Short mmCIF file of C-alpha atoms in Angstrom, two decimals:
data_model
loop_
_atom_site.label_atom_id
_atom_site.label_comp_id
_atom_site.label_asym_id
_atom_site.label_seq_id
_atom_site.Cartn_x
_atom_site.Cartn_y
_atom_site.Cartn_z
CA MET A 1 -23.48 -14.86 8.76
CA PRO A 2 -26.22 -14.35 5.76
CA MET A 3 -29.21 -16.50 5.73
CA LYS A 4 -28.84 -17.21 2.05
CA GLY A 5 -25.92 -16.53 -0.45
CA GLY A 6 -23.07 -14.44 0.69
CA ALA A 7 -20.00 -12.61 -0.79
CA THR A 8 -18.71 -15.78 -2.57
CA ASN A 9 -20.26 -18.78 -4.21
CA GLU A 10 -17.25 -20.66 -4.31
CA TYR A 11 -18.57 -24.09 -3.41
CA ARG A 12 -17.12 -26.40 -0.48
CA GLU A 13 -17.12 -30.21 -1.51
CA ILE A 14 -19.08 -32.66 0.86
CA ASP A 15 -20.03 -36.30 0.69
CA ARG A 16 -17.85 -37.51 -1.59
CA TRP A 17 -17.64 -41.37 -2.27
CA ASP A 18 -17.03 -43.57 -5.31
CA ARG A 19 -20.72 -42.99 -6.96
CA GLY A 20 -21.24 -39.38 -5.57
CA VAL A 21 -20.18 -36.33 -4.23
CA GLY A 22 -21.90 -33.10 -2.59
CA TRP A 23 -21.10 -29.45 -2.31
CA ILE A 24 -22.35 -26.35 -0.66
CA ALA A 25 -22.09 -22.99 -2.92
CA TYR A 26 -21.98 -20.56 -0.45
CA PRO A 27 -19.96 -22.32 2.40
CA GLU A 28 -20.86 -19.03 5.10
CA GLU A 29 -24.37 -19.09 4.75
CA THR A 30 -26.82 -19.99 7.79
CA MET A 31 -29.14 -22.20 5.47
CA GLU A 32 -26.44 -24.55 4.34
CA ARG A 33 -27.96 -25.48 1.05
CA ALA A 34 -26.28 -28.51 -0.04
CA SER A 35 -26.90 -29.88 -3.35
CA HIS A 36 -25.80 -34.00 -4.87
CA ALA A 37 -24.57 -35.48 -7.93
CA LEU A 38 -25.20 -39.14 -7.97
CA VAL A 39 -23.84 -41.43 -10.62
CA GLY A 40 -27.10 -43.79 -11.65
CA ASP A 41 -27.09 -47.53 -13.09
CA ASP A 42 -27.00 -45.90 -16.49
CA GLY A 43 -23.82 -44.39 -15.91
CA GLY A 44 -25.33 -40.89 -15.95
CA VAL A 45 -24.81 -38.38 -13.50
CA TRP A 46 -28.31 -37.39 -11.77
CA VAL A 47 -27.93 -33.93 -9.88
CA VAL A 48 -30.27 -33.38 -7.17
CA ASP A 49 -31.30 -29.70 -5.75
CA PRO A 50 -28.67 -27.89 -7.17
CA VAL A 51 -27.16 -24.36 -5.97
CA ASP A 52 -24.77 -23.37 -8.96
CA ALA A 53 -21.16 -22.34 -8.27
CA PRO A 54 -18.07 -21.35 -10.64
CA ASP A 55 -16.15 -24.38 -11.60
CA LEU A 56 -19.01 -26.67 -10.76
CA ASP A 57 -19.08 -28.19 -14.17
CA GLU A 58 -15.47 -29.44 -13.69
CA LEU A 59 -16.76 -31.50 -10.57
CA LEU A 60 -19.77 -32.97 -12.16
CA ALA A 61 -17.47 -34.00 -15.43
CA GLU A 62 -15.46 -36.49 -12.73
CA PHE A 63 -18.46 -38.40 -12.33
CA GLY A 64 -19.69 -38.36 -16.31
CA ASP A 65 -22.56 -36.49 -18.23
CA VAL A 66 -25.53 -35.32 -16.47
CA SER A 67 -28.51 -37.47 -17.09
CA GLY A 68 -31.13 -35.06 -15.06
CA VAL A 69 -31.43 -32.57 -12.60
CA VAL A 70 -33.78 -33.30 -10.01
CA VAL A 71 -36.42 -31.33 -7.98
CA GLY A 72 -36.71 -32.99 -4.45
CA LEU A 73 -38.82 -30.34 -2.79
CA ASP A 74 -41.35 -28.24 -3.91
CA ARG A 75 -39.29 -25.24 -2.64
CA HIS A 76 -35.87 -26.34 -3.86
CA LYS A 77 -36.33 -25.29 -7.36
CA ARG A 78 -32.77 -23.44 -6.60
CA ASP A 79 -31.22 -23.04 -9.99
CA ALA A 80 -32.19 -26.38 -11.41
CA ALA A 81 -33.19 -24.92 -14.82
CA ALA A 82 -29.96 -22.92 -15.20
CA LEU A 83 -28.20 -26.24 -14.73
CA ALA A 84 -30.62 -28.43 -16.81
CA THR A 85 -30.04 -25.88 -19.60
CA ARG A 86 -26.21 -25.99 -19.37
CA HIS A 87 -26.03 -29.44 -19.80
CA ASP A 88 -28.79 -30.06 -22.32
CA ALA A 89 -30.90 -32.36 -19.65
CA PRO A 90 -34.06 -32.38 -18.55
CA VAL A 91 -35.64 -31.60 -15.13
CA TYR A 92 -37.04 -34.14 -13.21
CA VAL A 93 -40.04 -33.44 -10.91
CA PRO A 94 -42.17 -36.38 -9.10
CA GLN A 95 -45.70 -36.97 -11.00
CA TRP A 96 -47.63 -35.92 -8.03
CA MET A 97 -45.91 -32.72 -7.01
CA SER A 98 -47.40 -29.61 -7.96
CA GLY A 99 -46.65 -25.93 -8.48
CA VAL A 100 -43.11 -26.44 -9.29
CA VAL A 101 -42.78 -26.86 -13.21
CA GLU A 102 -44.76 -23.78 -13.92
CA GLU A 103 -41.81 -21.96 -12.54
CA ILE A 104 -38.79 -23.92 -14.38
CA ASP A 105 -37.80 -22.70 -18.00
CA ALA A 106 -36.32 -26.18 -18.84
CA PRO A 107 -37.79 -29.28 -20.58
CA ILE A 108 -39.69 -31.31 -17.79
CA GLU A 109 -39.66 -35.18 -17.23
CA ARG A 110 -42.17 -36.42 -14.83
CA PHE A 111 -41.24 -39.75 -12.40
CA ASP A 112 -43.22 -41.58 -10.13
CA ARG A 113 -41.58 -44.67 -8.35
CA GLU A 114 -38.19 -44.76 -10.15
CA LEU A 115 -35.94 -41.80 -11.24
CA GLY A 116 -35.37 -42.70 -15.04
CA ASP A 117 -32.99 -45.10 -15.43
CA SER A 118 -30.90 -44.30 -12.40
CA GLY A 119 -31.69 -47.44 -10.22
CA PHE A 120 -33.00 -44.82 -7.51
CA GLU A 121 -36.30 -45.69 -6.17
CA ALA A 122 -38.67 -42.67 -5.23
CA PHE A 123 -40.90 -42.44 -2.76
CA PRO A 124 -42.93 -39.55 -1.21
CA ILE A 125 -42.07 -38.32 2.31
CA LEU A 126 -44.65 -35.80 2.51
CA ASP A 127 -47.39 -34.14 0.40
CA THR A 128 -49.32 -32.01 2.82
CA SER A 129 -51.00 -28.19 2.61
CA VAL A 130 -50.41 -27.75 6.21
CA PRO A 131 -47.98 -26.84 6.19
CA PRO A 132 -47.65 -26.94 2.46
CA TRP A 133 -44.78 -29.48 1.68
CA GLN A 134 -44.16 -31.90 -0.75
CA GLU A 135 -40.78 -33.66 -0.71
CA VAL A 136 -39.57 -36.98 -2.52
CA GLY A 137 -37.11 -39.12 -1.14
CA LEU A 138 -34.63 -41.45 -3.31
CA TYR A 139 -32.74 -44.77 -2.20
CA HIS A 140 -30.31 -46.78 -4.19
CA ARG A 141 -30.60 -50.53 -2.69
CA ALA A 142 -27.48 -51.61 -4.20
CA ASP A 143 -25.49 -48.78 -2.91
CA LYS A 144 -27.69 -48.06 0.26
CA THR A 145 -27.62 -44.31 -0.59
CA LEU A 146 -30.62 -42.50 1.03
CA VAL A 147 -31.51 -38.74 -0.06
CA VAL A 148 -33.50 -36.74 2.12
CA PRO A 149 -34.24 -33.20 0.77
CA GLU A 150 -35.60 -31.52 3.66
CA ALA A 151 -37.35 -33.62 6.31
CA VAL A 152 -33.88 -34.26 8.07
CA GLY A 153 -30.74 -32.45 8.06
CA THR A 154 -27.44 -31.79 9.53
CA ALA A 155 -27.18 -28.02 9.45
CA SER A 156 -27.26 -26.38 13.23
CA TYR A 157 -30.77 -25.36 13.35
CA PHE A 158 -31.53 -29.02 12.43
CA CYS A 159 -29.68 -30.69 15.14
CA ALA A 160 -30.55 -30.74 19.06
CA PRO A 161 -27.57 -31.05 21.59
CA GLY A 162 -25.79 -34.34 20.93
CA GLU A 163 -27.35 -35.41 17.56
CA ARG A 164 -25.74 -35.94 14.27
CA LEU A 165 -29.00 -35.71 12.19
CA GLY A 166 -31.85 -34.02 12.84
CA VAL A 167 -35.52 -33.63 12.25
CA HIS A 168 -36.94 -30.44 10.49
CA PRO A 169 -37.60 -28.37 13.28
CA MET A 170 -41.03 -27.78 11.71
CA LEU A 171 -41.75 -31.53 11.76
CA ARG A 172 -40.44 -32.30 14.97
CA PRO A 173 -44.40 -32.48 16.09
CA ALA A 174 -44.74 -35.34 14.30
CA PRO A 175 -41.83 -36.51 12.24
CA PRO A 176 -42.24 -38.74 9.09
CA ARG A 177 -41.56 -41.95 10.90
CA ARG A 178 -43.22 -44.03 8.50
CA ALA A 179 -41.72 -42.71 5.32
CA LEU A 180 -38.44 -42.93 6.37
CA ARG A 181 -37.78 -46.00 8.65
CA GLY A 182 -36.54 -49.26 7.14
CA PHE A 183 -34.10 -48.32 4.83
CA ASP A 184 -30.62 -50.17 4.98
CA VAL A 185 -28.70 -47.26 4.50
CA ASP A 186 -24.56 -46.75 4.37
CA ARG A 187 -25.15 -42.63 3.97
CA VAL A 188 -27.94 -40.22 4.05
CA LEU A 189 -27.46 -37.21 1.93
CA VAL A 190 -29.55 -34.14 3.28
CA GLY A 191 -30.50 -30.77 1.36
CA HIS A 192 -29.01 -28.95 4.54
CA GLY A 193 -25.65 -29.62 5.63
CA GLU A 194 -23.10 -32.54 5.49
CA GLY A 195 -24.34 -35.52 4.84
CA VAL A 196 -24.13 -38.93 7.34
CA LEU A 197 -21.51 -41.26 5.92
CA THR A 198 -20.56 -43.27 9.07
CA ASP A 199 -23.33 -45.14 11.36
CA ALA A 200 -25.82 -43.51 9.20
CA ALA A 201 -28.62 -46.01 10.03
CA ARG A 202 -28.27 -45.34 13.56
CA ALA A 203 -28.03 -41.72 13.04
CA LEU A 204 -31.29 -41.84 10.99
CA ARG A 205 -33.26 -44.07 13.63
CA ASP A 206 -32.26 -41.90 16.71
CA ALA A 207 -33.31 -38.33 14.60
CA LEU A 208 -37.04 -40.12 13.95
CA ASP A 209 -36.81 -41.83 17.57
CA ASN A 210 -36.16 -38.40 19.49
CA ALA A 211 -37.65 -35.90 17.56
CA ARG A 212 -40.35 -34.89 20.11
CA ARG A 213 -37.91 -34.85 23.07
CA ASN A 214 -34.67 -33.61 21.65
CA LEU A 215 -35.37 -29.94 20.12
CA PRO A 216 -32.95 -27.69 18.84
CA GLY A 217 -32.19 -23.92 20.56
CA ALA A 218 -34.75 -21.32 21.03
CA TYR A 219 -37.41 -23.51 19.12
CA GLY A 220 -36.93 -26.24 20.91
CA ARG A 221 -37.71 -24.42 24.17
CA ALA A 222 -40.99 -22.73 22.73
CA LEU A 223 -41.77 -26.37 21.17
CA ARG A 224 -41.32 -27.88 24.59
CA GLU A 225 -43.53 -25.48 26.07
CA LEU A 226 -46.14 -25.99 23.48
CA LEU A 227 -46.42 -29.70 23.85
CA SER A 228 -46.06 -30.10 27.85
#
């Protein structure tokens, strides 16, 4: 399978519930880049880290008009500008995230602790130079939905045997426990792979608690030797 992209970009739907839906635009790719459309308290649709696909607008229209397109990770510019332009909506970038807006050819809105009128609280997961990593999390308190663009995921290269949700391999030596603990969640939506929609709080807790001990694949073997 290709690492990114593929022969077809017909999306596969994931993570549907009454206030949102997700999709993977190239179902055969190894990276399993996931995107999400979330219904905000304003009644609009907030699209997070989108990878575009044919007929995607029909899926979004099921949930309403697009209020904004969100970049959740500095490396996740993806197709944010194209989608925002098509829907006459701005691209939302965290106030503290650098090196992103210069590469987006669309109107920009900055946000801090709240994502517009969406009802989603915003908080930094990582803002580091080593490794270079700027990531924002989103949490809707009433809906109990947590969005984590990169720090955890369900794609095969994120998860050790037995894990439903895994910490990113690069973060396992020092997982972002402080940023991601304490949320009352019914679902965890991620930027790589399908979300966790059942017993999500336990899956997140286990992922953070076991990150250093439970390591995926060849990376896990190498890291265990390094940490031993």
